[in-house]
XYZ file of C-alpha atoms in Angstrom:
218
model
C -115.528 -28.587 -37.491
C -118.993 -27.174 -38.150
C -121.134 -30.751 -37.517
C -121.350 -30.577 -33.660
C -121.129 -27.979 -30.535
C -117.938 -26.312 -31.838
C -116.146 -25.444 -27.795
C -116.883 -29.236 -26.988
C -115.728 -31.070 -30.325
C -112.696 -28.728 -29.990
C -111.697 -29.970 -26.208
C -112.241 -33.319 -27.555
C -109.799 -32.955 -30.004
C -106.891 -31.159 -27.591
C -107.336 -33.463 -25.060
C -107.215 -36.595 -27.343
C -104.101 -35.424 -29.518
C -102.912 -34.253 -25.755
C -103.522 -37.969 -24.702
C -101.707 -39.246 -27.485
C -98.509 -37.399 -27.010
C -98.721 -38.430 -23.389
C -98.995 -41.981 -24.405
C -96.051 -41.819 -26.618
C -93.804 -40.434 -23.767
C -94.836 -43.536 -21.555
C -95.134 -46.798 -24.291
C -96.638 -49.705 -23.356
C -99.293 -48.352 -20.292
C -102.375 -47.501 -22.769
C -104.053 -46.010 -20.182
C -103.412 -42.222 -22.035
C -104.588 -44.174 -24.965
C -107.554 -45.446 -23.854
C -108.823 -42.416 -22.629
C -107.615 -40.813 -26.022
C -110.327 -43.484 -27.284
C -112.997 -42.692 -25.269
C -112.519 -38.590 -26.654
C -112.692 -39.797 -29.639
C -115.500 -41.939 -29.981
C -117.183 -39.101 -28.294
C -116.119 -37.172 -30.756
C -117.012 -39.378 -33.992
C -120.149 -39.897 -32.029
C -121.572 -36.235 -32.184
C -120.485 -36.264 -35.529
C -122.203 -38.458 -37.057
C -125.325 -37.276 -35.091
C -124.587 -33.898 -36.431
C -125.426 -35.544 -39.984
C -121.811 -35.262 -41.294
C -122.034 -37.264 -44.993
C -118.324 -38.656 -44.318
C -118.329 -40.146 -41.478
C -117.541 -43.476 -42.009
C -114.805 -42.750 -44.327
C -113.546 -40.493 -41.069
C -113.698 -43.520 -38.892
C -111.925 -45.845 -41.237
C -109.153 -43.159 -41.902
C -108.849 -42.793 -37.827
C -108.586 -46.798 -36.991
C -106.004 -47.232 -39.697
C -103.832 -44.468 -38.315
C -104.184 -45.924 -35.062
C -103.336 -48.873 -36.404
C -100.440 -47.965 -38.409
C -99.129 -45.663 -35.105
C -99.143 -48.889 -33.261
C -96.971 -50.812 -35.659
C -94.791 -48.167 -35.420
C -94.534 -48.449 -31.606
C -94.420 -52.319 -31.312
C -93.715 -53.906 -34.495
C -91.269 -51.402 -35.972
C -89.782 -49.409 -33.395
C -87.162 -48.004 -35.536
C -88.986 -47.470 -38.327
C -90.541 -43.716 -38.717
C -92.902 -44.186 -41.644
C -95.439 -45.780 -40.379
C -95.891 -43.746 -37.431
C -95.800 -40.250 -39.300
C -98.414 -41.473 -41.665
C -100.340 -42.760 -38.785
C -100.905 -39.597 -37.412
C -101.257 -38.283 -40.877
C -103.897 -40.445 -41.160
C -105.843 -39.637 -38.050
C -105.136 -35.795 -38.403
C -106.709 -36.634 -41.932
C -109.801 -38.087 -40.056
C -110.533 -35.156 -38.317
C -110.431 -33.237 -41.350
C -112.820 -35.170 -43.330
C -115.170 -35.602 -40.138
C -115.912 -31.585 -39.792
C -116.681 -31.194 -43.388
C -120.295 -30.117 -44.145
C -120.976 -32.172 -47.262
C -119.149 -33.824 -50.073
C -116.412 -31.229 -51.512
C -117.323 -31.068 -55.214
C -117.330 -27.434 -56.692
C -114.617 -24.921 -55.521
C -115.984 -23.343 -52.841
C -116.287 -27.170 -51.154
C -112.677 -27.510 -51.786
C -111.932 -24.423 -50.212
C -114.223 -25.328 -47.009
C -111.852 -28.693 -46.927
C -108.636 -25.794 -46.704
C -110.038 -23.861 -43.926
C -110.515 -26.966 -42.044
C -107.653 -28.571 -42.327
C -106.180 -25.537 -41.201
C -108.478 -25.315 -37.709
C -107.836 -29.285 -37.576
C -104.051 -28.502 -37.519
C -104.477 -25.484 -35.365
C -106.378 -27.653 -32.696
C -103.637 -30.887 -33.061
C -101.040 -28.264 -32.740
C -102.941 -27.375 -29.560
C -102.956 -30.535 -28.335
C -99.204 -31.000 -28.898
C -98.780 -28.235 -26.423
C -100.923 -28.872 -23.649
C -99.381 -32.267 -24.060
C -95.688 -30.951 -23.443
C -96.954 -28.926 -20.552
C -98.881 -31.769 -18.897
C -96.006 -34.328 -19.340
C -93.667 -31.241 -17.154
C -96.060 -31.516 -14.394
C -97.947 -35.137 -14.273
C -94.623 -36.394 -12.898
C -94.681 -34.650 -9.663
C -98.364 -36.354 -9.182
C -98.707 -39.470 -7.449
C -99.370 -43.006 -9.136
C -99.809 -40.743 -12.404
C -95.517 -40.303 -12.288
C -95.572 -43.982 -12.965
C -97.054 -43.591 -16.228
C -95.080 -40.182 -17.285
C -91.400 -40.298 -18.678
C -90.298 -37.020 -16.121
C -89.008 -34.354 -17.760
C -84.900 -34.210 -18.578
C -84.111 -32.081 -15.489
C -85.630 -34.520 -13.028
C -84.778 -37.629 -14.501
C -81.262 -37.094 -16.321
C -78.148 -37.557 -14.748
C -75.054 -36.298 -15.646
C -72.663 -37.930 -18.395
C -70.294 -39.510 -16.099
C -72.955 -40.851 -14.057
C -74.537 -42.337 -17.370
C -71.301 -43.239 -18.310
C -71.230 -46.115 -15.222
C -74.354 -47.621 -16.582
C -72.099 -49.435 -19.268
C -72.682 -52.949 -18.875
C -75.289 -52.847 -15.856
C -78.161 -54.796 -16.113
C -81.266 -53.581 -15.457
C -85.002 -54.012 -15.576
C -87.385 -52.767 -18.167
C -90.431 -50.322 -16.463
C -92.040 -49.947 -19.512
C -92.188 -50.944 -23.454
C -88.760 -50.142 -24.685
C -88.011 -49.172 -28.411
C -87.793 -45.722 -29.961
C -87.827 -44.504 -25.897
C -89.034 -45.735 -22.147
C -87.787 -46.362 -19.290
C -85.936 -48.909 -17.675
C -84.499 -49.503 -14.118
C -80.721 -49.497 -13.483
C -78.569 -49.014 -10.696
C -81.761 -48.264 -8.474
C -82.753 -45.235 -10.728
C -85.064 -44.954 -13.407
C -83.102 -44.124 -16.656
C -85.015 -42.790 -20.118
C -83.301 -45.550 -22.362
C -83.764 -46.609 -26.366
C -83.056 -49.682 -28.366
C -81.497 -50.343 -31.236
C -84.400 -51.270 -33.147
C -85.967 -54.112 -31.190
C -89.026 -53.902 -29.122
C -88.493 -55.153 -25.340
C -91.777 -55.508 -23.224
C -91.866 -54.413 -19.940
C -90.196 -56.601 -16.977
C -87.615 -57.836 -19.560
C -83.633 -57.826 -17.943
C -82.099 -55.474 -19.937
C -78.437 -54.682 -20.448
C -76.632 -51.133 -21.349
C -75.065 -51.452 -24.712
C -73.900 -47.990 -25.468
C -73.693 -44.466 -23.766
C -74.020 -41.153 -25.930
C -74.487 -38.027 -23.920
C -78.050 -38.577 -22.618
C -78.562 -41.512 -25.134
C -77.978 -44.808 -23.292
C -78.801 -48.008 -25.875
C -80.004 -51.291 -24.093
C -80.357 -54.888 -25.381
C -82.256 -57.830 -24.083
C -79.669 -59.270 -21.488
């Protein structure tokens, strides 16, 4: 990352990747997402001021993986693939926006190592802060709306999950690979079994695993 001011392209980053983790722990509000968007543009924005030569390869690498993420949160819930090469992808964008020039002799090839490592370094970062903020966030008003709370404030125990067999609930948010759903007058961290239910959808309880509890369109 060598294009633009180095401390401020790197907060960029953080926070975006943070963003995106956030967004992923509450489907379906965007609002983590569309300030992840607004980082990033920023971000692509400096860049290309900066003079970086790949640019627009960077931003076409970036809106695919966001692209291919969001299939993978409401087209095919179940399905992992597209959402791991998603971020692939827009780990990959990073990458290819920091580099100097075009990598052709050896030494450019080793300048595209060194920054994939700081690019993974600085996602890895943002990973973190995001599992820290998503502990916290849902103790802050309006913003715990957003924020799946953490397992010790939001899980109950088996043989209370156990009674939500059969209830009927409400969806709170976009429901497929997680969210949240109301039931019995609590808010319950549910999954589907490969469908994707919008939010406000009646939902019913399906199946109860441990912590796991399955819900269907009721």
């Amino acid at each position: 990352m060598a294009q633009a001011i180095p401390i401020v392209e790197l907060l960029l980053v953080v926070l975006g990747m943070a963003l995106i983790v956030l967004e992923l722990k509450a489907p379906g509000s965007f609002v983590f997402a569309g300030c992840a968007a607004v980082l990033f543009v920023l971000f692509f924005w400096m860049q290309a001021n900066a003079g970086a030569p790949l640019i627009g390869l960077a931003v076409a690498l970036f809106l695919l993986g966001l692209a291919l993420v969001g299939i993978e949160l409401t087209v095919l819930p179940a399905h992992v693939f597209p959402g791991v090469l998603g971020l692939v992808l827009v780990i990959a964008s990073l990458v290819v926006a920091g580099l100097d020039r075009v990598p052709a002799a050896l030494d450019d090839w080793r300048d595209v190592a060194l920054e994939v490592i700081k690019t993974g370094l600085t996602a890895a970062g943002g990973f973190a802060l995001a599992l820290v903020a998503a502990r916290y966030l849902p103790q802050i008003p309006v913003v715990n709306r957003l924020v799946l709370a953490p397992p010790e404030l939001e899980e109950t125990h088996s043989e209370e999950k156990m009674s939500l067999l059969g209830q009927v609930g409400i969806a709170t948010s976009l429901l497929g690979f997680s969210g949240m759903a109301r039931i019995a007058d609590r808010r319950v961290d549910v999954v589907t079994e490969g469908e994707c239910i919008p939010a406000g959808v009646a939902v019913r309880v399906i199946e109860v695993d441990g912590n796991r509890v399955v819900v269907t369109k009721a």
